[in-house]
PDB file of C-alpha atoms and ligand atoms in Angstrom:
ATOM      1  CA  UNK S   1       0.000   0.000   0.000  1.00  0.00           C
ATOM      2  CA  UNK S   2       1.604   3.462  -0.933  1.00  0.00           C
ATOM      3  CA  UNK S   3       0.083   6.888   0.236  1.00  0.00           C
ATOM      4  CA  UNK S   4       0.997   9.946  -1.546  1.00  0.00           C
ATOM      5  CA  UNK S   5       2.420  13.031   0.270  1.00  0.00           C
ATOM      6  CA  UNK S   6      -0.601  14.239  -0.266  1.00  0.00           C
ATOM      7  CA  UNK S   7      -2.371  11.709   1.774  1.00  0.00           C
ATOM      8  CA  UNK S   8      -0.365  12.577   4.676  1.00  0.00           C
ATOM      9  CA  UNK S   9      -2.279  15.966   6.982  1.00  0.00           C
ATOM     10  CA  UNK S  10      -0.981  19.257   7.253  1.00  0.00           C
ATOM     11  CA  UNK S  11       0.168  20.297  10.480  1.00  0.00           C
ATOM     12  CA  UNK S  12       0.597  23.664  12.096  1.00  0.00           C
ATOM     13  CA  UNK S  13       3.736  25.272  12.358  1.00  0.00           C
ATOM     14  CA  UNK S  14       4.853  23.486  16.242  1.00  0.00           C
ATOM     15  CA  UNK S  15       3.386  19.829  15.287  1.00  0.00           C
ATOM     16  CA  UNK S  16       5.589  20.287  11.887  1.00  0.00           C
ATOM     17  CA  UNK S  17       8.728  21.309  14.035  1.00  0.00           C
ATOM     18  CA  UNK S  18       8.128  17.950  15.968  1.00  0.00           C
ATOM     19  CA  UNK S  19       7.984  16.178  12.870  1.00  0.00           C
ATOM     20  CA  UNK S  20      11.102  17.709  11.726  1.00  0.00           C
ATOM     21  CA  UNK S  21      13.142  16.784  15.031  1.00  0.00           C
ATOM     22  CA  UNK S  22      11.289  13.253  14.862  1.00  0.00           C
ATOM     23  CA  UNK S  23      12.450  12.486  11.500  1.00  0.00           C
ATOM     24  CA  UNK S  24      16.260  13.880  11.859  1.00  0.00           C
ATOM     25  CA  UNK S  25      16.204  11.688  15.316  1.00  0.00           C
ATOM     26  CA  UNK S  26      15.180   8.532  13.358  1.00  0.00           C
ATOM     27  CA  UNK S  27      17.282   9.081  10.073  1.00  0.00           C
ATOM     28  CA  UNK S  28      20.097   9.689  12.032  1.00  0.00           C
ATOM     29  CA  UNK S  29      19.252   6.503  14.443  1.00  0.00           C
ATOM     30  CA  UNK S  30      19.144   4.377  11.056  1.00  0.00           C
ATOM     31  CA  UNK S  31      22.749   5.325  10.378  1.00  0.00           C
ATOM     32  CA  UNK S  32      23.710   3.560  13.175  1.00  0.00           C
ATOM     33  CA  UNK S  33      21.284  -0.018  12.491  1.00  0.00           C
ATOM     34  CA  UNK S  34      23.443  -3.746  12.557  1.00  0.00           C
ATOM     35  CA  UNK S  35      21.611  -5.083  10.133  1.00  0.00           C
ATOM     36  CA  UNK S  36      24.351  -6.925   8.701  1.00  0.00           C
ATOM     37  CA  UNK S  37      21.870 -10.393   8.025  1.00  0.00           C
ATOM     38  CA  UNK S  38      18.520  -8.520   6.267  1.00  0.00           C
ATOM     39  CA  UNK S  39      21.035  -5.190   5.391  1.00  0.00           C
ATOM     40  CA  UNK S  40      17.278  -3.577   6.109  1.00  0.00           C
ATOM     41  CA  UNK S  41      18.050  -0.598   8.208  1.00  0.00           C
ATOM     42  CA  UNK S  42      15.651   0.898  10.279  1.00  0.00           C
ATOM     43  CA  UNK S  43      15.850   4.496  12.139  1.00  0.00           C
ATOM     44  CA  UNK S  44      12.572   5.135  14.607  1.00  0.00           C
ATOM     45  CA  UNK S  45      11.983   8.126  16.673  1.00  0.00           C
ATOM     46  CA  UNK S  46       9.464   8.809  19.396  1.00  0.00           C
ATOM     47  CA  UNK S  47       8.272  11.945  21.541  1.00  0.00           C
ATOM     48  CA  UNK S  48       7.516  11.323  25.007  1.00  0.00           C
ATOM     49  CA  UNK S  49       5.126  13.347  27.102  1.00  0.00           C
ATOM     50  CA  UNK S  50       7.960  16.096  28.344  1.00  0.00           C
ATOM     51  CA  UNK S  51       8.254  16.574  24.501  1.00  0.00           C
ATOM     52  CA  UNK S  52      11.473  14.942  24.768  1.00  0.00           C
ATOM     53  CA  UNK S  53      12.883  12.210  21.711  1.00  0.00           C
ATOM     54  CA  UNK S  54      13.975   9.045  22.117  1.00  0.00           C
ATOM     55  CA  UNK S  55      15.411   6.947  19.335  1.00  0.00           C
ATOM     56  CA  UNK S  56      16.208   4.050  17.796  1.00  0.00           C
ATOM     57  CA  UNK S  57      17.600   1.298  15.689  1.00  0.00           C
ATOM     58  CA  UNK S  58      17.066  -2.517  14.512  1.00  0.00           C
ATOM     59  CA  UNK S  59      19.900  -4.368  15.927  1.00  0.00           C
ATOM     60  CA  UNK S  60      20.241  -7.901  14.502  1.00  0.00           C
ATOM     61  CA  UNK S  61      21.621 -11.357  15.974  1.00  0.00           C
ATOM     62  CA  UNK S  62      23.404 -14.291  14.564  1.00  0.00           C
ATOM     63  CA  UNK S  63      20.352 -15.790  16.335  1.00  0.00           C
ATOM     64  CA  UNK S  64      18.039 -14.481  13.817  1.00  0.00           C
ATOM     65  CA  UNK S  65      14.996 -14.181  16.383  1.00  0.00           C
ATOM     66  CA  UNK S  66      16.688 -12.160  19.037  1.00  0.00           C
ATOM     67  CA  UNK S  67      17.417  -9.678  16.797  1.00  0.00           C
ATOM     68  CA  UNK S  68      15.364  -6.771  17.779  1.00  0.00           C
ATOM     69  CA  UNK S  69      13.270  -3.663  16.032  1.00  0.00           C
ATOM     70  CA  UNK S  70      14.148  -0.348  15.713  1.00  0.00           C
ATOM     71  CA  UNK S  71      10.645   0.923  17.763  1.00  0.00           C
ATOM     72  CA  UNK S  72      12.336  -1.662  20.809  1.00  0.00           C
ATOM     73  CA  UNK S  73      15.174   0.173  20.807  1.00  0.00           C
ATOM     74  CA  UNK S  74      13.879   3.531  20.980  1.00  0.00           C
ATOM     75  CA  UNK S  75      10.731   2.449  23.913  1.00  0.00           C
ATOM     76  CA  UNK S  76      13.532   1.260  25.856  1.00  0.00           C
ATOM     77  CA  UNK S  77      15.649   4.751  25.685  1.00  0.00           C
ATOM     78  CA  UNK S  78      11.976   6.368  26.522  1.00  0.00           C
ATOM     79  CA  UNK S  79      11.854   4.322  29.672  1.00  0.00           C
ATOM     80  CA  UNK S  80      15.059   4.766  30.582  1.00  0.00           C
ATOM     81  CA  UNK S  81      15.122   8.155  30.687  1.00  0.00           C
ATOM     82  CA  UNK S  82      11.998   8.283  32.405  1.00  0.00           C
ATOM     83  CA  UNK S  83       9.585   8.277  29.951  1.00  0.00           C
ATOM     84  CA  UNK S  84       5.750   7.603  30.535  1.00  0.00           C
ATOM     85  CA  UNK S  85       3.969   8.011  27.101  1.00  0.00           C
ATOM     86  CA  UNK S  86       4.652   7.913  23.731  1.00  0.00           C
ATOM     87  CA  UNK S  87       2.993  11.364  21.884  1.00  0.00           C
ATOM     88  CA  UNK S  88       4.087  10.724  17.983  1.00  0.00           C
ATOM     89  CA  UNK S  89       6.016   8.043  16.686  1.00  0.00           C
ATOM     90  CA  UNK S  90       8.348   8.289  13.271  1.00  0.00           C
ATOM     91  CA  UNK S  91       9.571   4.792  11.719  1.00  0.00           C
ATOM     92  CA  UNK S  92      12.269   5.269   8.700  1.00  0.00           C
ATOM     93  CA  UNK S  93      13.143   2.946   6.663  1.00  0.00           C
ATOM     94  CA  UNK S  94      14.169   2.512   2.584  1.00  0.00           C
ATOM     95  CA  UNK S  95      11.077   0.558   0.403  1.00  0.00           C
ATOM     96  CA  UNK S  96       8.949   0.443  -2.342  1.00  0.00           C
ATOM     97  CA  UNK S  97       5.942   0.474   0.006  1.00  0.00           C
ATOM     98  CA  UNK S  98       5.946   2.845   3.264  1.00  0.00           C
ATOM     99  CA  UNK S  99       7.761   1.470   6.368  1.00  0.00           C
ATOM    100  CA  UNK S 100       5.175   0.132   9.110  1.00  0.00           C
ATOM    101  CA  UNK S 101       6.112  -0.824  12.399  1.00  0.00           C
ATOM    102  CA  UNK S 102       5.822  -5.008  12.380  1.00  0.00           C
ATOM    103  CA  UNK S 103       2.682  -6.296  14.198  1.00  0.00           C
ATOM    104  CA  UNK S 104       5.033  -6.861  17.083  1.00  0.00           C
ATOM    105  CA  UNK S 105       6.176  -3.630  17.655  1.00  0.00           C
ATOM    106  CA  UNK S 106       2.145  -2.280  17.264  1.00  0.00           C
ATOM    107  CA  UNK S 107       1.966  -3.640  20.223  1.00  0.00           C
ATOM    108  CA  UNK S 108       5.180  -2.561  21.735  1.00  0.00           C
ATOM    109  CA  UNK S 109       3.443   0.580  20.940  1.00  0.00           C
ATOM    110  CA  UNK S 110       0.366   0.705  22.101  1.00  0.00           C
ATOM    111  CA  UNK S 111       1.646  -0.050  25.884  1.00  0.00           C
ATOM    112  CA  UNK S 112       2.596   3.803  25.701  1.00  0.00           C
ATOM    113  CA  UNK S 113       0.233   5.507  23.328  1.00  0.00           C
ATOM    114  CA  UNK S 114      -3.152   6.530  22.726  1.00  0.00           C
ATOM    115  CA  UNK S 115      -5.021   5.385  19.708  1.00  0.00           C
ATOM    116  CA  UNK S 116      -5.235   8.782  18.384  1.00  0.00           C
ATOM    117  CA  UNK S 117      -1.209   9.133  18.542  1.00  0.00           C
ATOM    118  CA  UNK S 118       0.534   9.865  15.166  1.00  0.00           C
ATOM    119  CA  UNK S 119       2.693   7.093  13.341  1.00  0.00           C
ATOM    120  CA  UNK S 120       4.742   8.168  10.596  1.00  0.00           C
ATOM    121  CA  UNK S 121       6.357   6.243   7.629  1.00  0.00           C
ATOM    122  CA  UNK S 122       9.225   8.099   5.891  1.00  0.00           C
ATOM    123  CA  UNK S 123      12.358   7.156   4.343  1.00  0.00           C
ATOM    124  CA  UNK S 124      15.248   9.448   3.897  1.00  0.00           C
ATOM    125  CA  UNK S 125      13.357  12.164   1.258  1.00  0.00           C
ATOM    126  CA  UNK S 126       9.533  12.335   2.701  1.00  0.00           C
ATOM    127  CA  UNK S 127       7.051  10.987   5.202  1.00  0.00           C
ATOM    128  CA  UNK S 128       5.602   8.277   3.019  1.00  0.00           C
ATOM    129  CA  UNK S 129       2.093   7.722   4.759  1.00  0.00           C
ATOM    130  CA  UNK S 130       0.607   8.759   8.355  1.00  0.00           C
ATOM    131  CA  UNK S 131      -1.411   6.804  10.572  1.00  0.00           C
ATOM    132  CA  UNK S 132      -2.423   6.418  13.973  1.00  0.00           C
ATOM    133  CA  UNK S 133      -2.180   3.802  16.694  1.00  0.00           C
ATOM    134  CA  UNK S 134      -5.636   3.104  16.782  1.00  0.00           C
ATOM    135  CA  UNK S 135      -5.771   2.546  12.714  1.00  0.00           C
ATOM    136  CA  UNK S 136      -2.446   0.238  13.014  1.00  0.00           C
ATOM    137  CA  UNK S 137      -3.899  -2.253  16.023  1.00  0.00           C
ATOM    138  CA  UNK S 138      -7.681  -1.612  15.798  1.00  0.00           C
ATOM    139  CA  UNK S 139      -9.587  -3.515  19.033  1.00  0.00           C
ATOM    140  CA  UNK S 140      -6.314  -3.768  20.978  1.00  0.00           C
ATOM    141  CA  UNK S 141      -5.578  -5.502  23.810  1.00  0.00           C
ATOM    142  CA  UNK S 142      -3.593  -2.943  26.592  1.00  0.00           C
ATOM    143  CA  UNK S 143      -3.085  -2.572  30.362  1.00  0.00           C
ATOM    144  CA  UNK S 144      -6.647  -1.613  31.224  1.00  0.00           C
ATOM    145  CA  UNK S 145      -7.001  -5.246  30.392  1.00  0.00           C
ATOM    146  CA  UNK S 146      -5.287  -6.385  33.570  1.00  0.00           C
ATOM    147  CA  UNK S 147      -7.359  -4.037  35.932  1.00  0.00           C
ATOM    148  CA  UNK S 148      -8.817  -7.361  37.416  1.00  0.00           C
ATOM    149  CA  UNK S 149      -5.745  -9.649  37.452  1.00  0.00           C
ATOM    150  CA  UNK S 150      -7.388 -12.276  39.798  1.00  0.00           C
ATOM    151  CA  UNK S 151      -9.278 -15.360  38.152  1.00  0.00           C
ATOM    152  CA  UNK S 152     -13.176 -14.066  38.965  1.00  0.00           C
TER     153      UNK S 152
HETATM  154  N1  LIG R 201      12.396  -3.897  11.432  1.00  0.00           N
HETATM  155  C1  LIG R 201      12.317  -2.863  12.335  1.00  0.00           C
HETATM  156  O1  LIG R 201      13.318  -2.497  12.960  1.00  0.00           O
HETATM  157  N2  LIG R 201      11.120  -2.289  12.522  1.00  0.00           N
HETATM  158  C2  LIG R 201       9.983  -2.630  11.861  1.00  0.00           C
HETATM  159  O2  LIG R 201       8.910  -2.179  12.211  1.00  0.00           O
HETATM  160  C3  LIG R 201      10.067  -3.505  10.693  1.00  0.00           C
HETATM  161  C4  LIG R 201      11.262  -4.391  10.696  1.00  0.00           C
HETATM  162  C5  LIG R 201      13.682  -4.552  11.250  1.00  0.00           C
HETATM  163  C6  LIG R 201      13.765  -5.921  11.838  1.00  0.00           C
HETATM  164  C7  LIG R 201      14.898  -6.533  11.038  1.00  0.00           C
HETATM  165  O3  LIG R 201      16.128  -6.153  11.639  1.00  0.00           O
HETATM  166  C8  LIG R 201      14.790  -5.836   9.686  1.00  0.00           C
HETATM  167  O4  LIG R 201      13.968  -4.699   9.876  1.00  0.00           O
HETATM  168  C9  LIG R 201      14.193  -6.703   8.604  1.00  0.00           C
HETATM  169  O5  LIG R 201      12.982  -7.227   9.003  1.00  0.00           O
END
Protein backbone atom coordinates (compact mmCIF):
# COMPACT_ATOMS: atom_id res chain seq x y z
CA UNK A 1 0.00 0.00 0.00
CA UNK A 2 1.60 3.46 -0.93
CA UNK A 3 0.08 6.89 0.24
CA UNK A 4 1.00 9.95 -1.55
CA UNK A 5 2.42 13.03 0.27
CA UNK A 6 -0.60 14.24 -0.27
CA UNK A 7 -2.37 11.71 1.77
CA UNK A 8 -0.36 12.58 4.68
CA UNK A 9 -2.28 15.97 6.98
CA UNK A 10 -0.98 19.26 7.25
CA UNK A 11 0.17 20.30 10.48
CA UNK A 12 0.60 23.66 12.10
CA UNK A 13 3.74 25.27 12.36
CA UNK A 14 4.85 23.49 16.24
CA UNK A 15 3.39 19.83 15.29
CA UNK A 16 5.59 20.29 11.89
CA UNK A 17 8.73 21.31 14.04
CA UNK A 18 8.13 17.95 15.97
CA UNK A 19 7.98 16.18 12.87
CA UNK A 20 11.10 17.71 11.73
CA UNK A 21 13.14 16.78 15.03
CA UNK A 22 11.29 13.25 14.86
CA UNK A 23 12.45 12.49 11.50
CA UNK A 24 16.26 13.88 11.86
CA UNK A 25 16.20 11.69 15.32
CA UNK A 26 15.18 8.53 13.36
CA UNK A 27 17.28 9.08 10.07
CA UNK A 28 20.10 9.69 12.03
CA UNK A 29 19.25 6.50 14.44
CA UNK A 30 19.14 4.38 11.06
CA UNK A 31 22.75 5.32 10.38
CA UNK A 32 23.71 3.56 13.17
CA UNK A 33 21.28 -0.02 12.49
CA UNK A 34 23.44 -3.75 12.56
CA UNK A 35 21.61 -5.08 10.13
CA UNK A 36 24.35 -6.92 8.70
CA UNK A 37 21.87 -10.39 8.03
CA UNK A 38 18.52 -8.52 6.27
CA UNK A 39 21.04 -5.19 5.39
CA UNK A 40 17.28 -3.58 6.11
CA UNK A 41 18.05 -0.60 8.21
CA UNK A 42 15.65 0.90 10.28
CA UNK A 43 15.85 4.50 12.14
CA UNK A 44 12.57 5.14 14.61
CA UNK A 45 11.98 8.13 16.67
CA UNK A 46 9.46 8.81 19.40
CA UNK A 47 8.27 11.95 21.54
CA UNK A 48 7.52 11.32 25.01
CA UNK A 49 5.13 13.35 27.10
CA UNK A 50 7.96 16.10 28.34
CA UNK A 51 8.25 16.57 24.50
CA UNK A 52 11.47 14.94 24.77
CA UNK A 53 12.88 12.21 21.71
CA UNK A 54 13.98 9.04 22.12
CA UNK A 55 15.41 6.95 19.34
CA UNK A 56 16.21 4.05 17.80
CA UNK A 57 17.60 1.30 15.69
CA UNK A 58 17.07 -2.52 14.51
CA UNK A 59 19.90 -4.37 15.93
CA UNK A 60 20.24 -7.90 14.50
CA UNK A 61 21.62 -11.36 15.97
CA UNK A 62 23.40 -14.29 14.56
CA UNK A 63 20.35 -15.79 16.34
CA UNK A 64 18.04 -14.48 13.82
CA UNK A 65 15.00 -14.18 16.38
CA UNK A 66 16.69 -12.16 19.04
CA UNK A 67 17.42 -9.68 16.80
CA UNK A 68 15.36 -6.77 17.78
CA UNK A 69 13.27 -3.66 16.03
CA UNK A 70 14.15 -0.35 15.71
CA UNK A 71 10.65 0.92 17.76
CA UNK A 72 12.34 -1.66 20.81
CA UNK A 73 15.17 0.17 20.81
CA UNK A 74 13.88 3.53 20.98
CA UNK A 75 10.73 2.45 23.91
CA UNK A 76 13.53 1.26 25.86
CA UNK A 77 15.65 4.75 25.69
CA UNK A 78 11.98 6.37 26.52
CA UNK A 79 11.85 4.32 29.67
CA UNK A 80 15.06 4.77 30.58
CA UNK A 81 15.12 8.16 30.69
CA UNK A 82 12.00 8.28 32.41
CA UNK A 83 9.58 8.28 29.95
CA UNK A 84 5.75 7.60 30.53
CA UNK A 85 3.97 8.01 27.10
CA UNK A 86 4.65 7.91 23.73
CA UNK A 87 2.99 11.36 21.88
CA UNK A 88 4.09 10.72 17.98
CA UNK A 89 6.02 8.04 16.69
CA UNK A 90 8.35 8.29 13.27
CA UNK A 91 9.57 4.79 11.72
CA UNK A 92 12.27 5.27 8.70
CA UNK A 93 13.14 2.95 6.66
CA UNK A 94 14.17 2.51 2.58
CA UNK A 95 11.08 0.56 0.40
CA UNK A 96 8.95 0.44 -2.34
CA UNK A 97 5.94 0.47 0.01
CA UNK A 98 5.95 2.84 3.26
CA UNK A 99 7.76 1.47 6.37
CA UNK A 100 5.18 0.13 9.11
CA UNK A 101 6.11 -0.82 12.40
CA UNK A 102 5.82 -5.01 12.38
CA UNK A 103 2.68 -6.30 14.20
CA UNK A 104 5.03 -6.86 17.08
CA UNK A 105 6.18 -3.63 17.65
CA UNK A 106 2.15 -2.28 17.26
CA UNK A 107 1.97 -3.64 20.22
CA UNK A 108 5.18 -2.56 21.74
CA UNK A 109 3.44 0.58 20.94
CA UNK A 110 0.37 0.71 22.10
CA UNK A 111 1.65 -0.05 25.88
CA UNK A 112 2.60 3.80 25.70
CA UNK A 113 0.23 5.51 23.33
CA UNK A 114 -3.15 6.53 22.73
CA UNK A 115 -5.02 5.38 19.71
CA UNK A 116 -5.23 8.78 18.38
CA UNK A 117 -1.21 9.13 18.54
CA UNK A 118 0.53 9.86 15.17
CA UNK A 119 2.69 7.09 13.34
CA UNK A 120 4.74 8.17 10.60
CA UNK A 121 6.36 6.24 7.63
CA UNK A 122 9.23 8.10 5.89
CA UNK A 123 12.36 7.16 4.34
CA UNK A 124 15.25 9.45 3.90
CA UNK A 125 13.36 12.16 1.26
CA UNK A 126 9.53 12.34 2.70
CA UNK A 127 7.05 10.99 5.20
CA UNK A 128 5.60 8.28 3.02
CA UNK A 129 2.09 7.72 4.76
CA UNK A 130 0.61 8.76 8.35
CA UNK A 131 -1.41 6.80 10.57
CA UNK A 132 -2.42 6.42 13.97
CA UNK A 133 -2.18 3.80 16.69
CA UNK A 134 -5.64 3.10 16.78
CA UNK A 135 -5.77 2.55 12.71
CA UNK A 136 -2.45 0.24 13.01
CA UNK A 137 -3.90 -2.25 16.02
CA UNK A 138 -7.68 -1.61 15.80
CA UNK A 139 -9.59 -3.52 19.03
CA UNK A 140 -6.31 -3.77 20.98
CA UNK A 141 -5.58 -5.50 23.81
CA UNK A 142 -3.59 -2.94 26.59
CA UNK A 143 -3.08 -2.57 30.36
CA UNK A 144 -6.65 -1.61 31.22
CA UNK A 145 -7.00 -5.25 30.39
CA UNK A 146 -5.29 -6.39 33.57
CA UNK A 147 -7.36 -4.04 35.93
CA UNK A 148 -8.82 -7.36 37.42
CA UNK A 149 -5.74 -9.65 37.45
CA UNK A 150 -7.39 -12.28 39.80
CA UNK A 151 -9.28 -15.36 38.15
CA UNK A 152 -13.18 -14.07 38.96
N1 LIG B 1 12.40 -3.90 11.43
C1 LIG B 1 12.32 -2.86 12.33
O1 LIG B 1 13.32 -2.50 12.96
N2 LIG B 1 11.12 -2.29 12.52
C2 LIG B 1 9.98 -2.63 11.86
O2 LIG B 1 8.91 -2.18 12.21
C3 LIG B 1 10.07 -3.51 10.69
C4 LIG B 1 11.26 -4.39 10.70
C5 LIG B 1 13.68 -4.55 11.25
C6 LIG B 1 13.76 -5.92 11.84
C7 LIG B 1 14.90 -6.53 11.04
O3 LIG B 1 16.13 -6.15 11.64
C8 LIG B 1 14.79 -5.84 9.69
O4 LIG B 1 13.97 -4.70 9.88
C9 LIG B 1 14.19 -6.70 8.60
O5 LIG B 1 12.98 -7.23 9.00
Amino acid sequence: MTMSVETVTPLDDTSAQTLARLLAAARAARERAYAPYSHFAVGAALLDEQGRIHAGCNVENAAYPQGQCAEASAIAHLVLAGGARILAAVVVGVADDPVTPCGGCRQRLREFAADDVPVWAADLQTVRAQFTVGQLLPASFGPGHLKHPLKP
